[in-house]
PDB file of C-alpha atoms (C1' of nucleotides) in Angstrom:
ATOM      1  CA  MET A   1      10.436 -69.460-198.308  1.00 47.00           C
ATOM      2  CA  GLY A   2      13.302 -71.696-197.829  1.00 46.00           C
ATOM      3  CA  LEU A   3      15.142 -69.435-195.169  1.00 49.00           C
ATOM      4  CA  SER A   4      14.546 -66.097-194.234  1.00 59.00           C
ATOM      5  CA  LYS A   5      18.115 -64.491-195.129  1.00 62.00           C
ATOM      6  CA  THR A   6      16.827 -61.251-193.965  1.00 65.00           C
ATOM      7  CA  GLU A   7      19.332 -60.855-191.235  1.00 69.00           C
ATOM      8  CA  GLU A   8      22.059 -60.691-194.294  1.00 87.00           C
ATOM      9  CA  PHE A   9      21.175 -57.266-195.002  1.00 96.00           C
ATOM     10  CA  ARG A  10      21.845 -53.944-194.017  1.00 96.00           C
ATOM     11  CA  GLN A  11      19.312 -52.676-191.363  1.00 97.00           C
ATOM     12  CA  SER A  12      18.738 -49.914-193.366  1.00 97.00           C
ATOM     13  CA  ASP A  13      17.494 -52.047-196.066  1.00 97.00           C
ATOM     14  CA  ILE A  14      15.343 -53.864-194.082  1.00 97.00           C
ATOM     15  CA  ASN A  15      13.735 -50.795-192.413  1.00 98.00           C
ATOM     16  CA  VAL A  16      12.657 -49.664-195.963  1.00 98.00           C
ATOM     17  CA  ALA A  17      11.310 -52.967-197.124  1.00 98.00           C
ATOM     18  CA  ARG A  18       9.569 -53.188-193.840  1.00 98.00           C
ATOM     19  CA  TYR A  19       7.710 -50.028-194.794  1.00 98.00           C
ATOM     20  CA  ALA A  20       7.259 -50.845-198.322  1.00 98.00           C
ATOM     21  CA  LYS A  21       5.661 -53.683-197.045  1.00 98.00           C
ATOM     22  CA  ALA A  22       2.792 -52.400-194.932  1.00 98.00           C
ATOM     23  CA  LEU A  23       2.372 -49.798-198.335  1.00 98.00           C
ATOM     24  CA  ALA A  24       2.047 -52.971-200.815  1.00 98.00           C
ATOM     25  CA  HIS A  25      -1.836 -53.514-200.901  1.00 98.00           C
ATOM     26  CA  PRO A  26      -4.442 -51.201-202.284  1.00 98.00           C
ATOM     27  CA  ALA A  27      -6.532 -51.645-199.559  1.00 98.00           C
ATOM     28  CA  ARG A  28      -3.971 -50.540-197.063  1.00 98.00           C
ATOM     29  CA  ILE A  29      -3.023 -47.331-198.874  1.00 98.00           C
ATOM     30  CA  ALA A  30      -6.352 -46.592-198.878  1.00 98.00           C
ATOM     31  CA  ILE A  31      -6.996 -46.894-195.370  1.00 98.00           C
ATOM     32  CA  LEU A  32      -4.009 -44.653-194.882  1.00 98.00           C
ATOM     33  CA  ARG A  33      -5.361 -41.870-197.264  1.00 97.00           C
ATOM     34  CA  ILE A  34      -8.704 -41.989-194.802  1.00 97.00           C
ATOM     35  CA  LEU A  35      -6.497 -41.261-191.772  1.00 96.00           C
ATOM     36  CA  VAL A  36      -4.596 -38.711-193.545  1.00 95.00           C
ATOM     37  CA  ASP A  37      -7.321 -37.204-194.789  1.00 92.00           C
ATOM     38  CA  ARG A  38      -9.227 -37.431-191.260  1.00 89.00           C
ATOM     39  CA  SER A  39      -6.865 -37.239-188.938  1.00 78.00           C
ATOM     40  CA  SER A  40      -8.649 -39.930-187.031  1.00 77.00           C
ATOM     41  CA  CYS A  41     -11.051 -42.673-187.798  1.00 89.00           C
ATOM     42  CA  ILE A  42     -13.534 -44.997-186.320  1.00 94.00           C
ATOM     43  CA  CYS A  43     -12.577 -48.727-187.328  1.00 97.00           C
ATOM     44  CA  GLY A  44     -16.351 -48.963-188.521  1.00 97.00           C
ATOM     45  CA  ASP A  45     -16.212 -46.084-190.702  1.00 97.00           C
ATOM     46  CA  ILE A  46     -12.972 -47.344-192.186  1.00 97.00           C
ATOM     47  CA  VAL A  47     -14.949 -50.680-192.965  1.00 97.00           C
ATOM     48  CA  GLU A  48     -17.467 -49.006-194.812  1.00 97.00           C
ATOM     49  CA  GLU A  49     -15.354 -47.533-197.392  1.00 96.00           C
ATOM     50  CA  LEU A  50     -13.805 -50.688-198.440  1.00 97.00           C
ATOM     51  CA  PRO A  51     -14.823 -53.306-200.272  1.00 96.00           C
ATOM     52  CA  LEU A  52     -13.307 -55.656-198.060  1.00 97.00           C
ATOM     53  CA  SER A  53     -15.327 -57.462-194.977  1.00 97.00           C
ATOM     54  CA  GLN A  54     -14.645 -56.549-191.870  1.00 98.00           C
ATOM     55  CA  SER A  55     -12.537 -59.159-191.097  1.00 98.00           C
ATOM     56  CA  THR A  56     -10.194 -58.550-193.434  1.00 98.00           C
ATOM     57  CA  VAL A  57     -10.203 -55.018-192.828  1.00 98.00           C
ATOM     58  CA  SER A  58      -9.026 -55.524-189.650  1.00 98.00           C
ATOM     59  CA  GLN A  59      -6.568 -57.638-190.322  1.00 98.00           C
ATOM     60  CA  HIS A  60      -4.778 -54.883-192.171  1.00 98.00           C
ATOM     61  CA  LEU A  61      -5.483 -52.468-189.783  1.00 98.00           C
ATOM     62  CA  LYS A  62      -3.124 -54.979-187.665  1.00 98.00           C
ATOM     63  CA  GLU A  63      -0.434 -55.123-190.584  1.00 98.00           C
ATOM     64  CA  LEU A  64      -0.065 -51.477-190.559  1.00 98.00           C
ATOM     65  CA  LYS A  65      -0.234 -51.346-186.665  1.00 98.00           C
ATOM     66  CA  GLU A  66       2.414 -53.742-186.460  1.00 98.00           C
ATOM     67  CA  ALA A  67       4.563 -51.706-189.148  1.00 98.00           C
ATOM     68  CA  GLY A  68       3.942 -48.701-186.356  1.00 98.00           C
ATOM     69  CA  LEU A  69       2.397 -46.231-189.088  1.00 98.00           C
ATOM     70  CA  ILE A  70      -1.062 -46.101-187.313  1.00 97.00           C
ATOM     71  CA  LYS A  71      -2.453 -46.560-183.300  1.00 96.00           C
ATOM     72  CA  GLY A  72      -5.757 -47.509-181.908  1.00 95.00           C
ATOM     73  CA  GLU A  73      -7.123 -46.129-179.422  1.00 95.00           C
ATOM     74  CA  ILE A  74     -10.246 -47.822-177.654  1.00 95.00           C
ATOM     75  CA  GLU A  75     -12.895 -45.864-176.962  1.00 92.00           C
ATOM     76  CA  GLY A  76     -15.717 -47.299-175.747  1.00 92.00           C
ATOM     77  CA  LYS A  77     -17.044 -50.533-177.701  1.00 95.00           C
ATOM     78  CA  LYS A  78     -15.331 -48.564-180.588  1.00 97.00           C
ATOM     79  CA  VAL A  79     -11.700 -47.742-182.020  1.00 97.00           C
ATOM     80  CA  CYS A  80     -10.121 -45.185-182.887  1.00 97.00           C
ATOM     81  CA  TYR A  81      -7.280 -45.223-185.611  1.00 97.00           C
ATOM     82  CA  CYS A  82      -4.853 -42.331-186.702  1.00 96.00           C
ATOM     83  CA  ILE A  83      -1.258 -41.963-188.080  1.00 96.00           C
ATOM     84  CA  ASP A  84       1.732 -42.268-185.879  1.00 96.00           C
ATOM     85  CA  ASP A  85       3.677 -39.402-186.288  1.00 95.00           C
ATOM     86  CA  GLN A  86       6.903 -40.761-185.100  1.00 95.00           C
ATOM     87  CA  ALA A  87       7.105 -43.741-187.310  1.00 97.00           C
ATOM     88  CA  TRP A  88       5.320 -42.296-190.179  1.00 98.00           C
ATOM     89  CA  LYS A  89       8.152 -39.403-190.565  1.00 97.00           C
ATOM     90  CA  GLN A  90      10.828 -42.666-190.388  1.00 98.00           C
ATOM     91  CA  ALA A  91       9.205 -43.933-193.267  1.00 98.00           C
ATOM     92  CA  GLN A  92       8.921 -40.996-195.292  1.00 98.00           C
ATOM     93  CA  GLN A  93      12.465 -39.964-194.702  1.00 98.00           C
ATOM     94  CA  LEU A  94      13.563 -43.619-195.090  1.00 98.00           C
ATOM     95  CA  ILE A  95      11.534 -43.956-198.491  1.00 98.00           C
ATOM     96  CA  GLU A  96      12.843 -40.488-199.770  1.00 98.00           C
ATOM     97  CA  ASP A  97      16.009 -40.891-199.136  1.00 98.00           C
ATOM     98  CA  LEU A  98      16.086 -43.743-201.211  1.00 98.00           C
ATOM     99  CA  PHE A  99      14.653 -42.358-204.573  1.00 98.00           C
ATOM    100  CA  ALA A 100      16.337 -38.877-204.207  1.00 97.00           C
ATOM    101  CA  ARG A 101      19.709 -40.718-204.346  1.00 96.00           C
ATOM    102  CA  TYR A 102      19.380 -41.531-207.934  1.00 95.00           C
ATOM    103  CA  LYS A 103      20.774 -38.713-210.183  1.00 87.00           C
ATOM    104  CA  PRO A 104      19.639 -39.522-213.883  1.00 81.00           C
ATOM    105  CA  CYS A 105      22.511 -38.620-215.530  1.00 71.00           C
ATOM    106  CA  CYS A 106      23.513 -37.453-219.338  1.00 53.00           C
ATOM    107  CA  THR A 107      24.358 -40.621-220.748  1.00 56.00           C
ATOM    108  CA  SER A 108      21.637 -43.436-221.189  1.00 51.00           C
ATOM    109  CA  CYS A 109      21.449 -46.629-219.333  1.00 62.00           C
ATOM    110  CA  CYS A 110      24.395 -48.874-219.542  1.00 61.00           C
TER     111      CYS A 110
ATOM    112  CA  MET B   1      -5.715 -65.483-201.757  1.00 48.00           C
ATOM    113  CA  GLY B   2      -9.410 -65.710-202.265  1.00 46.00           C
ATOM    114  CA  LEU B   3      -9.818 -63.333-204.953  1.00 50.00           C
ATOM    115  CA  SER B   4      -7.536 -60.328-205.568  1.00 59.00           C
ATOM    116  CA  LYS B   5      -9.797 -57.560-205.171  1.00 62.00           C
ATOM    117  CA  THR B   6      -7.492 -55.243-206.596  1.00 65.00           C
ATOM    118  CA  GLU B   7      -9.752 -53.881-209.060  1.00 69.00           C
ATOM    119  CA  GLU B   8     -12.232 -52.433-206.583  1.00 87.00           C
ATOM    120  CA  PHE B   9      -9.749 -50.082-205.778  1.00 96.00           C
ATOM    121  CA  ARG B  10      -8.599 -46.586-206.818  1.00 96.00           C
ATOM    122  CA  GLN B  11      -5.850 -46.835-209.546  1.00 97.00           C
ATOM    123  CA  SER B  12      -3.783 -44.759-207.945  1.00 97.00           C
ATOM    124  CA  ASP B  13      -3.803 -46.745-204.677  1.00 98.00           C
ATOM    125  CA  ILE B  14      -3.143 -49.750-206.551  1.00 97.00           C
ATOM    126  CA  ASN B  15      -0.372 -48.244-208.373  1.00 98.00           C
ATOM    127  CA  VAL B  16       1.297 -46.956-205.284  1.00 98.00           C
ATOM    128  CA  ALA B  17       0.869 -50.556-203.890  1.00 98.00           C
ATOM    129  CA  ARG B  18       2.757 -51.804-206.765  1.00 98.00           C
ATOM    130  CA  TYR B  19       5.774 -49.747-206.993  1.00 98.00           C
ATOM    131  CA  ALA B  20       5.916 -50.390-202.904  1.00 98.00           C
ATOM    132  CA  LYS B  21       5.415 -54.073-203.193  1.00 98.00           C
ATOM    133  CA  ALA B  22       8.603 -53.757-205.607  1.00 98.00           C
ATOM    134  CA  LEU B  23      10.236 -51.979-202.536  1.00 98.00           C
ATOM    135  CA  ALA B  24       9.157 -54.948-200.359  1.00 98.00           C
ATOM    136  CA  HIS B  25      11.912 -56.844-199.833  1.00 98.00           C
ATOM    137  CA  PRO B  26      15.700 -55.982-198.799  1.00 98.00           C
ATOM    138  CA  ALA B  27      17.656 -57.804-201.390  1.00 98.00           C
ATOM    139  CA  ARG B  28      15.542 -55.321-203.972  1.00 98.00           C
ATOM    140  CA  ILE B  29      16.310 -52.184-201.933  1.00 98.00           C
ATOM    141  CA  ALA B  30      19.909 -53.190-201.751  1.00 98.00           C
ATOM    142  CA  ILE B  31      20.190 -54.260-205.620  1.00 98.00           C
ATOM    143  CA  LEU B  32      18.566 -50.619-206.085  1.00 98.00           C
ATOM    144  CA  ARG B  33      21.110 -48.807-203.971  1.00 97.00           C
ATOM    145  CA  ILE B  34      23.843 -50.526-206.247  1.00 97.00           C
ATOM    146  CA  LEU B  35      22.248 -49.242-209.630  1.00 96.00           C
ATOM    147  CA  VAL B  36      21.462 -45.936-207.567  1.00 95.00           C
ATOM    148  CA  ASP B  37      25.360 -44.872-207.026  1.00 92.00           C
ATOM    149  CA  ARG B  38      26.705 -46.768-209.874  1.00 89.00           C
ATOM    150  CA  SER B  39      24.178 -45.763-212.170  1.00 78.00           C
ATOM    151  CA  SER B  40      24.456 -49.137-214.141  1.00 77.00           C
ATOM    152  CA  CYS B  41      25.649 -52.538-213.354  1.00 89.00           C
ATOM    153  CA  ILE B  42      26.630 -55.682-215.051  1.00 94.00           C
ATOM    154  CA  CYS B  43      24.026 -58.530-213.269  1.00 97.00           C
ATOM    155  CA  GLY B  44      26.938 -60.557-212.025  1.00 97.00           C
ATOM    156  CA  ASP B  45      27.957 -57.515-210.139  1.00 97.00           C
ATOM    157  CA  ILE B  46      24.831 -57.288-208.641  1.00 98.00           C
ATOM    158  CA  VAL B  47      24.989 -61.259-207.675  1.00 98.00           C
ATOM    159  CA  GLU B  48      28.239 -60.890-205.709  1.00 97.00           C
ATOM    160  CA  GLU B  49      27.168 -57.874-203.630  1.00 96.00           C
ATOM    161  CA  LEU B  50      23.777 -60.228-202.364  1.00 97.00           C
ATOM    162  CA  PRO B  51      23.775 -63.274-199.855  1.00 96.00           C
ATOM    163  CA  LEU B  52      21.613 -64.985-202.769  1.00 97.00           C
ATOM    164  CA  SER B  53      22.213 -67.075-205.171  1.00 97.00           C
ATOM    165  CA  GLN B  54      22.189 -66.212-208.576  1.00 98.00           C
ATOM    166  CA  SER B  55      18.731 -67.533-209.231  1.00 98.00           C
ATOM    167  CA  THR B  56      17.347 -65.826-206.413  1.00 98.00           C
ATOM    168  CA  VAL B  57      18.476 -62.710-207.643  1.00 98.00           C
ATOM    169  CA  SER B  58      17.446 -62.903-210.931  1.00 98.00           C
ATOM    170  CA  GLN B  59      13.931 -63.278-209.736  1.00 98.00           C
ATOM    171  CA  HIS B  60      14.456 -60.280-208.146  1.00 98.00           C
ATOM    172  CA  LEU B  61      15.686 -58.627-210.882  1.00 98.00           C
ATOM    173  CA  LYS B  62      12.976 -59.344-212.238  1.00 98.00           C
ATOM    174  CA  GLU B  63      10.116 -58.183-210.202  1.00 98.00           C
ATOM    175  CA  LEU B  64      11.892 -54.870-210.600  1.00 98.00           C
ATOM    176  CA  LYS B  65      11.954 -55.125-214.571  1.00 98.00           C
ATOM    177  CA  GLU B  66       8.412 -56.296-214.234  1.00 98.00           C
ATOM    178  CA  ALA B  67       7.656 -53.323-211.674  1.00 98.00           C
ATOM    179  CA  GLY B  68       9.481 -51.279-214.439  1.00 98.00           C
ATOM    180  CA  LEU B  69      11.915 -49.623-211.724  1.00 98.00           C
ATOM    181  CA  ILE B  70      14.701 -50.804-213.862  1.00 97.00           C
ATOM    182  CA  LYS B  71      15.652 -52.209-217.051  1.00 96.00           C
ATOM    183  CA  GLY B  72      18.121 -54.760-218.329  1.00 95.00           C
ATOM    184  CA  GLU B  73      20.161 -54.462-221.152  1.00 95.00           C
ATOM    185  CA  ILE B  74      22.012 -57.074-223.149  1.00 95.00           C
ATOM    186  CA  GLU B  75      25.556 -56.852-224.075  1.00 92.00           C
ATOM    187  CA  GLY B  76      27.172 -59.828-225.092  1.00 92.00           C
ATOM    188  CA  LYS B  77      26.837 -62.830-222.620  1.00 95.00           C
ATOM    189  CA  LYS B  78      26.668 -60.296-219.834  1.00 97.00           C
ATOM    190  CA  VAL B  79      23.606 -58.213-219.053  1.00 97.00           C
ATOM    191  CA  CYS B  80      23.393 -54.084-218.018  1.00 97.00           C
ATOM    192  CA  TYR B  81      20.804 -53.268-215.337  1.00 97.00           C
ATOM    193  CA  CYS B  82      19.691 -49.506-214.205  1.00 96.00           C
ATOM    194  CA  ILE B  83      17.658 -47.765-212.968  1.00 96.00           C
ATOM    195  CA  ASP B  84      14.232 -46.490-215.679  1.00 96.00           C
ATOM    196  CA  ASP B  85      14.518 -42.841-215.049  1.00 95.00           C
ATOM    197  CA  GLN B  86      10.153 -42.559-216.377  1.00 95.00           C
ATOM    198  CA  ALA B  87       8.852 -44.784-213.683  1.00 97.00           C
ATOM    199  CA  TRP B  88      11.474 -44.451-210.830  1.00 98.00           C
ATOM    200  CA  LYS B  89       9.854 -40.420-211.039  1.00 97.00           C
ATOM    201  CA  GLN B  90       6.598 -41.790-210.978  1.00 98.00           C
ATOM    202  CA  ALA B  91       7.378 -44.222-207.799  1.00 98.00           C
ATOM    203  CA  GLN B  92       8.950 -41.390-206.026  1.00 98.00           C
ATOM    204  CA  GLN B  93       5.990 -38.982-206.930  1.00 98.00           C
ATOM    205  CA  LEU B  94       3.140 -41.163-206.111  1.00 98.00           C
ATOM    206  CA  ILE B  95       4.404 -42.249-202.834  1.00 98.00           C
ATOM    207  CA  GLU B  96       5.911 -39.095-201.402  1.00 98.00           C
ATOM    208  CA  ASP B  97       2.248 -37.564-202.466  1.00 98.00           C
ATOM    209  CA  LEU B  98       0.931 -39.989-199.902  1.00 98.00           C
ATOM    210  CA  PHE B  99       3.375 -38.881-197.137  1.00 98.00           C
ATOM    211  CA  ALA B 100       2.932 -35.651-197.749  1.00 97.00           C
ATOM    212  CA  ARG B 101      -0.729 -35.385-197.636  1.00 96.00           C
ATOM    213  CA  TYR B 102      -0.073 -36.076-193.797  1.00 95.00           C
ATOM    214  CA  LYS B 103      -0.197 -32.840-191.213  1.00 88.00           C
ATOM    215  CA  PRO B 104       0.466 -33.772-187.816  1.00 82.00           C
ATOM    216  CA  CYS B 105      -2.324 -31.843-186.209  1.00 71.00           C
ATOM    217  CA  CYS B 106      -2.461 -30.230-182.585  1.00 54.00           C
ATOM    218  CA  THR B 107      -3.995 -32.050-180.977  1.00 56.00           C
ATOM    219  CA  SER B 108      -3.099 -35.366-180.898  1.00 52.00           C
ATOM    220  CA  CYS B 109      -4.385 -39.095-181.912  1.00 62.00           C
ATOM    221  CA  CYS B 110      -8.386 -39.391-181.530  1.00 62.00           C
TER     222      CYS B 110
ATOM    223  C1'  DA C   1     -29.585 -59.692-166.383  1.00 55.87           C
ATOM    224  C1'  DT C   2     -29.977 -59.870-171.395  1.00 55.87           C
ATOM    225  C1'  DT C   3     -28.992 -57.636-176.045  1.00 55.87           C
ATOM    226  C1'  DT C   4     -26.903 -55.595-179.135  1.00 55.87           C
ATOM    227  C1'  DA C   5     -22.956 -53.509-181.608  1.00 55.87           C
ATOM    228  C1'  DT C   6     -17.830 -53.356-182.066  1.00 55.87           C
ATOM    229  C1'  DA C   7     -14.037 -54.687-183.373  1.00 55.87           C
ATOM    230  C1'  DA C   8     -10.051 -58.663-183.245  1.00 55.87           C
ATOM    231  C1'  DT C   9      -9.100 -63.021-183.534  1.00 55.87           C
ATOM    232  C1'  DC C  10      -9.835 -68.145-184.911  1.00 55.87           C
ATOM    233  C1'  DG C  11      -9.717 -72.047-188.835  1.00 55.87           C
ATOM    234  C1'  DT C  12      -9.334 -72.591-193.455  1.00 55.87           C
ATOM    235  C1'  DA C  13      -8.571 -72.229-198.205  1.00 55.87           C
ATOM    236  C1'  DA C  14      -6.614 -70.137-202.083  1.00 55.87           C
ATOM    237  C1'  DT C  15      -2.659 -68.043-204.008  1.00 55.87           C
ATOM    238  C1'  DA C  16       1.620 -65.689-203.912  1.00 55.87           C
ATOM    239  C1'  DT C  17       6.200 -65.178-202.350  1.00 55.87           C
ATOM    240  C1'  DT C  18      11.154 -66.485-201.702  1.00 55.87           C
ATOM    241  C1'  DA C  19      14.717 -69.153-201.813  1.00 55.87           C
ATOM    242  C1'  DC C  20      17.724 -72.840-204.614  1.00 55.87           C
ATOM    243  C1'  DG C  21      19.627 -76.588-207.255  1.00 55.87           C
ATOM    244  C1'  DA C  22      19.847 -78.064-212.256  1.00 55.87           C
ATOM    245  C1'  DT C  23      18.896 -76.868-216.751  1.00 55.87           C
ATOM    246  C1'  DT C  24      19.186 -74.127-220.261  1.00 55.87           C
ATOM    247  C1'  DA C  25      20.149 -70.705-224.156  1.00 55.87           C
ATOM    248  C1'  DT C  26      23.234 -67.576-225.457  1.00 55.87           C
ATOM    249  C1'  DA C  27      27.259 -65.544-226.617  1.00 55.87           C
ATOM    250  C1'  DA C  28      32.547 -65.338-226.673  1.00 55.87           C
ATOM    251  C1'  DA C  29      36.867 -67.687-226.486  1.00 55.87           C
ATOM    252  C1'  DT C  30      39.529 -71.567-227.798  1.00 55.87           C
TER     253       DT C  30
ATOM    254  C1'  DA D   1      33.518 -77.474-233.456  1.00 55.87           C
ATOM    255  C1'  DT D   2      33.687 -77.054-228.476  1.00 55.87           C
ATOM    256  C1'  DT D   3      33.949 -75.235-224.503  1.00 55.87           C
ATOM    257  C1'  DT D   4      33.485 -71.499-220.976  1.00 55.87           C
ATOM    258  C1'  DA D   5      30.622 -68.232-218.680  1.00 55.87           C
ATOM    259  C1'  DT D   6      26.439 -65.568-218.017  1.00 55.87           C
ATOM    260  C1'  DA D   7      22.136 -65.020-216.483  1.00 55.87           C
ATOM    261  C1'  DA D   8      16.993 -66.479-217.428  1.00 55.87           C
ATOM    262  C1'  DT D   9      14.197 -70.036-216.284  1.00 55.87           C
ATOM    263  C1'  DC D  10      12.193 -74.508-214.403  1.00 55.87           C
ATOM    264  C1'  DG D  11      10.815 -77.159-210.723  1.00 55.87           C
ATOM    265  C1'  DT D  12       9.908 -77.409-206.109  1.00 55.87           C
ATOM    266  C1'  DA D  13       9.631 -76.687-201.174  1.00 55.87           C
ATOM    267  C1'  DA D  14       8.858 -73.903-197.291  1.00 55.87           C
ATOM    268  C1'  DT D  15       6.508 -69.797-195.829  1.00 55.87           C
ATOM    269  C1'  DA D  16       3.510 -65.513-196.386  1.00 55.87           C
ATOM    270  C1'  DT D  17      -0.682 -62.964-197.626  1.00 55.87           C
ATOM    271  C1'  DT D  18      -5.282 -62.465-198.855  1.00 55.87           C
ATOM    272  C1'  DA D  19      -9.925 -62.856-197.915  1.00 55.87           C
ATOM    273  C1'  DC D  20     -13.547 -64.463-195.403  1.00 55.87           C
ATOM    274  C1'  DG D  21     -17.171 -66.427-192.106  1.00 55.87           C
ATOM    275  C1'  DA D  22     -17.601 -68.006-187.719  1.00 55.87           C
ATOM    276  C1'  DT D  23     -16.928 -67.203-183.229  1.00 55.87           C
ATOM    277  C1'  DT D  24     -15.104 -64.550-179.255  1.00 55.87           C
ATOM    278  C1'  DA D  25     -14.665 -60.418-176.065  1.00 55.87           C
ATOM    279  C1'  DT D  26     -16.094 -55.880-174.422  1.00 55.87           C
ATOM    280  C1'  DA D  27     -18.454 -52.096-173.314  1.00 55.87           C
ATOM    281  C1'  DA D  28     -22.939 -49.771-173.917  1.00 55.87           C
ATOM    282  C1'  DA D  29     -27.698 -49.751-173.932  1.00 55.87           C
ATOM    283  C1'  DT D  30     -31.777 -51.797-172.480  1.00 55.87           C
TER     284       DT D  30
END
DNA sequence: ATTTATAATCGTAATATTACGATTATAAAT
DNA sequence: ATTTATAATCGTAATATTACGATTATAAAT
């Protein structure tokens, strides 16, 4: 990837891109939907709902955790995951702001 | 990447992920912001606003075009880009629906 | 103390992404 | 007809992502 060049962009663009990247895989969207619907969920149940191996799911969970969108709590030998309220709202705000900024103008493209 | 496994997920999850992937780089967010603000823009002007080479910008434009979010119109030897109304709204809807489905519950995580 | 269940991590393979310089195709200008 | 400007494409290098089996660490159950 040559060099990442990430530092040369606006901080807010970097943040939007970072959250979007966390959403950039169907498995992660599926995981988030599960957590949104159930409000919390044991890791094992997530694994069972996805057509992926335990290790792969674990990897996706890790990425979501690193993006901040979810958090996990150890409960005995199980781990319970849920949405992280703060980051969720921040991501929502940032992404919705981008989309909302667009006003389709009367004259068509170009 | 082993096998892509994409076909085993919900179509709507695949679509959300596809749009999110298009947004998953600061350069592409910057490009979209430029187009949103100006309603249309010559390719060359976009290149000048980004800290990337012409070929790299062209590549990012191609990805946005492939995701459907933008379209380009040839105008003489220049190319004018703009937001694609339809896809923009679809992406907005899909992503906002995901975020909106979350209702922070009284009891904290897990 | 040993076994079992759970989920993270490691190692690895296949593929995708990012970035750029060089080249190419096209249209406009000379 | 030749030159110039514009933007796409090609080729390539460096790195990231996705996926999985195997292993590991931990806690609970026996």
